[in-house]
mmCIF file of C-alpha atoms in Angstrom:
data_model
loop_
_atom_site.group_PDB
_atom_site.id
_atom_site.type_symbol
_atom_site.label_atom_id
_atom_site.label_comp_id
_atom_site.label_asym_id
_atom_site.label_seq_id
_atom_site.Cartn_x
_atom_site.Cartn_y
_atom_site.Cartn_z
ATOM 1 C CA MET A 1 33.333 62.251 -44.769
ATOM 2 C CA PRO A 2 31.128 64.065 -47.011
ATOM 3 C CA ARG A 3 28.150 65.572 -46.347
ATOM 4 C CA ALA A 4 24.686 64.647 -48.709
ATOM 5 C CA SER A 5 23.087 67.376 -50.215
ATOM 6 C CA PRO A 6 19.699 69.084 -48.616
ATOM 7 C CA VAL A 7 16.459 67.226 -49.623
ATOM 8 C CA CYS A 8 15.331 70.499 -50.269
ATOM 9 C CA GLU A 9 17.867 71.662 -52.534
ATOM 10 C CA LEU A 10 15.365 69.959 -55.622
ATOM 11 C CA VAL A 11 12.044 70.304 -54.610
ATOM 12 C CA PRO A 12 10.853 72.934 -51.930
ATOM 13 C CA CYS A 13 11.061 72.908 -48.395
ATOM 14 C CA ILE A 14 7.280 74.496 -48.016
ATOM 15 C CA VAL A 15 6.344 71.016 -50.009
ATOM 16 C CA VAL A 16 8.146 68.553 -48.285
ATOM 17 C CA SER A 17 6.561 69.721 -44.820
ATOM 18 C CA VAL A 18 3.386 69.849 -45.862
ATOM 19 C CA LEU A 19 3.153 66.756 -47.707
ATOM 20 C CA SER A 20 4.401 64.734 -44.343
ATOM 21 C CA VAL A 21 1.555 66.333 -42.508
ATOM 22 C CA PRO A 22 0.445 62.899 -40.923
ATOM 23 C CA ASN A 23 -3.560 64.280 -41.037
ATOM 24 C CA CYS A 24 -3.912 66.061 -44.174
ATOM 25 C CA PRO A 25 -5.716 62.696 -46.121
ATOM 26 C CA PRO A 26 -4.811 63.594 -49.830
ATOM 27 C CA CYS A 27 -6.637 64.648 -53.056
ATOM 28 C CA SER A 28 -10.444 65.722 -49.779
ATOM 29 C CA CYS A 29 -8.500 69.573 -49.919
ATOM 30 C CA LEU A 30 -9.865 70.331 -53.605
ATOM 31 C CA PRO A 31 -13.261 70.387 -54.181
ATOM 32 C CA ASP A 32 -14.734 68.154 -56.359
ATOM 33 C CA CYS A 33 -16.283 70.166 -59.993
ATOM 34 C CA GLU A 34 -18.198 67.172 -62.169
ATOM 35 C CA CYS A 35 -21.791 68.621 -62.905
ATOM 36 C CA ILE A 36 -24.880 66.077 -60.714
ATOM 37 C CA TRP A 37 -27.379 65.153 -62.214
ATOM 38 C CA SER A 38 -30.649 66.663 -60.425
ATOM 39 C CA ASP A 39 -33.588 64.279 -60.746
ATOM 40 C CA TRP A 40 -36.690 65.298 -63.715
ATOM 41 C CA ILE A 41 -37.840 68.430 -61.940
ATOM 42 C CA ASP A 42 -41.663 69.497 -64.009
ATOM 43 C CA VAL A 43 -42.786 72.555 -62.691
ATOM 44 C CA SER A 44 -45.017 73.588 -65.571
ATOM 45 C CA TYR A 45 -48.472 71.517 -67.257
ATOM 46 C CA PRO A 46 -49.413 72.365 -70.392
ATOM 47 C CA ASP A 47 -52.708 73.159 -70.369
ATOM 48 C CA GLY A 48 -54.702 72.126 -73.067
ATOM 49 C CA SER A 49 -57.352 74.035 -74.275
ATOM 50 C CA ASP A 50 -55.375 77.496 -74.505
ATOM 51 C CA ARG A 51 -53.173 77.965 -77.170
ATOM 52 C CA ASN A 52 -51.252 80.435 -76.562
ATOM 53 C CA SER A 53 -50.495 78.143 -73.098
ATOM 54 C CA GLY A 54 -47.925 75.339 -73.500
ATOM 55 C CA ASP A 55 -45.105 73.703 -70.763
ATOM 56 C CA TYR A 56 -42.366 75.721 -69.590
ATOM 57 C CA GLU A 57 -38.758 73.386 -67.996
ATOM 58 C CA THR A 58 -37.468 77.199 -67.459
ATOM 59 C CA PHE A 59 -35.229 77.569 -65.144
ATOM 60 C CA GLU A 60 -36.641 81.194 -64.002
ATOM 61 C CA ASN A 61 -40.012 79.449 -63.352
ATOM 62 C CA ILE A 62 -37.854 76.482 -61.165
ATOM 63 C CA TRP A 63 -37.225 78.548 -59.441
ATOM 64 C CA LYS A 64 -39.771 81.156 -59.245
ATOM 65 C CA LYS A 65 -41.445 77.444 -57.632
ATOM 66 C CA ASN A 66 -38.587 76.501 -56.073
ATOM 67 C CA PRO A 67 -36.248 79.335 -54.426
ATOM 68 C CA THR A 68 -34.158 77.732 -52.796
ATOM 69 C CA TRP A 69 -33.172 75.440 -55.940
ATOM 70 C CA GLU A 70 -29.514 76.090 -56.314
ATOM 71 C CA CYS A 71 -27.495 75.377 -59.682
ATOM 72 C CA ALA A 72 -24.213 77.567 -60.060
ATOM 73 C CA LYS A 73 -23.735 77.079 -63.705
ATOM 74 C CA VAL A 74 -25.772 74.077 -66.122
ATOM 75 C CA GLU A 75 -23.646 72.430 -67.795
ATOM 76 C CA ASN A 76 -26.017 69.599 -69.553
ATOM 77 C CA ILE A 77 -29.714 69.160 -69.707
ATOM 78 C CA SER A 78 -31.739 66.364 -70.906
ATOM 79 C CA CYS A 79 -35.272 66.233 -71.253
ATOM 80 C CA ARG A 80 -38.474 63.802 -71.706
ATOM 81 C CA ALA A 81 -41.910 63.671 -71.761
ATOM 82 C CA GLU A 82 -43.487 62.143 -68.773
ATOM 83 C CA LYS A 83 -46.083 59.819 -70.244
ATOM 84 C CA PHE A 84 -43.002 59.052 -72.762
ATOM 85 C CA PRO A 85 -40.074 58.940 -70.380
ATOM 86 C CA ASN A 86 -38.166 56.488 -73.090
ATOM 87 C CA THR A 87 -39.051 57.839 -75.710
ATOM 88 C CA SER A 88 -36.565 60.654 -77.296
ATOM 89 C CA ILE A 89 -37.590 64.020 -77.877
ATOM 90 C CA ALA A 90 -37.618 64.055 -81.726
ATOM 91 C CA ASP A 91 -39.523 61.269 -82.119
ATOM 92 C CA LEU A 92 -41.865 62.422 -80.239
ATOM 93 C CA GLY A 93 -43.010 64.969 -83.438
ATOM 94 C CA GLN A 94 -43.329 68.502 -81.618
ATOM 95 C CA LYS A 95 -41.122 71.485 -81.642
ATOM 96 C CA VAL A 96 -39.800 71.843 -78.232
ATOM 97 C CA GLU A 97 -37.001 73.721 -77.234
ATOM 98 C CA CYS A 98 -34.115 71.740 -74.628
ATOM 99 C CA SER A 99 -31.493 73.157 -73.977
ATOM 100 C CA ALA A 100 -28.247 74.187 -71.488
ATOM 101 C CA ASP A 101 -29.803 77.937 -71.552
ATOM 102 C CA VAL A 102 -33.205 78.624 -70.643
ATOM 103 C CA GLY A 103 -34.160 74.818 -69.913
ATOM 104 C CA LEU A 104 -37.771 73.305 -71.687
ATOM 105 C CA ILE A 105 -40.141 75.470 -73.916
ATOM 106 C CA CYS A 106 -43.158 73.568 -75.796
ATOM 107 C CA ASN A 107 -45.678 76.074 -77.473
ATOM 108 C CA ASN A 108 -49.246 75.120 -77.960
ATOM 109 C CA LYS A 109 -48.922 77.234 -81.127
ATOM 110 C CA ASP A 110 -46.627 75.309 -81.962
ATOM 111 C CA GLN A 111 -47.920 72.041 -82.217
ATOM 112 C CA GLN A 112 -49.241 70.340 -85.011
ATOM 113 C CA ILE A 113 -52.338 66.725 -84.935
ATOM 114 C CA GLY A 114 -50.325 63.896 -85.507
ATOM 115 C CA GLY A 115 -47.801 62.344 -84.267
ATOM 116 C CA ILE A 116 -48.604 60.975 -80.754
ATOM 117 C CA VAL A 117 -50.567 63.375 -79.549
ATOM 118 C CA PRO A 118 -53.782 63.192 -81.201
ATOM 119 C CA MET A 119 -54.137 66.877 -80.406
ATOM 120 C CA PRO A 120 -52.757 70.278 -81.424
ATOM 121 C CA VAL A 121 -50.992 70.968 -77.664
ATOM 122 C CA CYS A 122 -47.312 69.830 -75.718
ATOM 123 C CA LEU A 123 -47.047 67.251 -74.283
ATOM 124 C CA ASN A 124 -46.113 67.344 -70.172
ATOM 125 C CA TYR A 125 -42.124 67.523 -69.932
ATOM 126 C CA GLN A 126 -39.897 67.566 -67.735
ATOM 127 C CA ILE A 127 -36.160 68.283 -67.048
ATOM 128 C CA SER A 128 -32.925 66.255 -65.402
ATOM 129 C CA VAL A 129 -30.259 69.537 -65.663
ATOM 130 C CA CYS A 130 -25.926 68.653 -64.564
ATOM 131 C CA CYS A 131 -25.068 71.563 -62.948
ATOM 132 C CA THR A 132 -21.528 72.894 -61.745
ATOM 133 C CA PRO A 133 -21.986 72.302 -57.379
ATOM 134 C CA ASN A 134 -22.330 75.675 -55.801
ATOM 135 C CA VAL A 135 -18.142 76.465 -54.366
ATOM 136 C CA PRO A 136 -16.489 79.068 -55.860
ATOM 137 C CA GLU A 137 -12.998 76.736 -56.786
ATOM 138 C CA CYS A 138 -15.807 75.583 -58.771
ATOM 139 C CA LEU A 139 -17.194 78.983 -59.818
ATOM 140 C CA PRO A 140 -15.926 80.214 -63.407
ATOM 141 C CA THR A 141 -13.529 83.705 -62.682
ATOM 142 C CA PRO A 142 -14.832 86.717 -63.565
ATOM 143 C CA SER A 143 -14.560 88.202 -66.616
ATOM 144 C CA THR A 144 -11.975 90.234 -66.425
ATOM 145 C CA THR A 145 -13.487 93.852 -67.590
ATOM 146 C CA SER A 146 -13.192 96.330 -64.290
ATOM 147 C CA THR A 147 -14.016 99.103 -63.189
ATOM 148 C CA THR A 148 -11.496 101.516 -61.682
ATOM 149 C CA THR A 149 -11.472 105.451 -60.878
ATOM 150 C CA SER A 150 -7.928 107.035 -59.861
ATOM 151 C CA THR A 151 -6.991 109.859 -58.588
ATOM 152 C CA ALA A 152 -3.440 110.556 -59.713
ATOM 153 C CA SER A 153 -2.942 112.485 -62.616
ATOM 154 C CA PRO A 154 -3.693 111.191 -65.737
ATOM 155 C CA THR A 155 -0.422 108.851 -68.338
ATOM 156 C CA THR A 156 0.491 108.405 -71.536
ATOM 157 C CA SER A 157 1.779 105.000 -72.666
ATOM 158 C CA SER A 158 3.147 104.474 -76.333
ATOM 159 C CA VAL A 159 4.752 100.450 -76.756
ATOM 160 C CA SER A 160 6.769 99.097 -80.059
ATOM 161 C CA PRO A 161 8.722 96.203 -80.446
ATOM 162 C CA THR A 162 12.527 97.922 -79.406
ATOM 163 C CA THR A 163 11.144 100.732 -75.948
ATOM 164 C CA SER A 164 8.154 101.459 -73.635
ATOM 165 C CA THR A 165 8.317 105.503 -73.129
ATOM 166 C CA THR A 166 6.055 106.250 -69.866
ATOM 167 C CA SER A 167 4.995 109.988 -68.762
ATOM 168 C CA ALA A 168 3.057 111.737 -66.861
ATOM 169 C CA THR A 169 0.383 115.063 -67.712
ATOM 170 C CA PRO A 170 1.277 117.855 -65.262
ATOM 171 C CA THR A 171 -1.897 118.839 -63.587
ATOM 172 C CA VAL A 172 -2.936 122.980 -63.066
ATOM 173 C CA GLU A 173 -4.119 123.338 -58.816
ATOM 174 C CA GLY A 174 -4.645 126.912 -59.632
ATOM 175 C CA THR A 175 -3.129 130.029 -60.929
ATOM 176 C CA SER A 176 -1.749 131.994 -59.562
#
């Protein structure tokens, strides 16, 4: 009677045994790295009497006001005026920066009379950010630049399409 081929011949045995563990729920071992939207954030209020003031819903200001706020990486941002939550910022007639790099910046000195606001001051804005979860598996890997310290003697390498040569450079420890 011919003997059946082992199951592990085409599939590594370790995978078969891991998949057969009854208490391992499928797909629950990997974190969900989809960004998560925050509630609306408002940590700054523009001072209408100061032309050098404005509304600054920056990530730096958010961390200053709320040191426990965590956002590993801002993937996206949404900005709105507190009093006009359903009006797009472009339709408000104000010069505002809303970016996933810094947050929201509105300077009173950049505003002009007209539009929704009868005075040249910033509206009070709010932001919501979509953050990558703060777990190692979801964070970007560090860049490939690194610093290496070596105590070995220097080496020289040269590579051509067909050959590779490496030679050690001798070091002199002392004179005799």
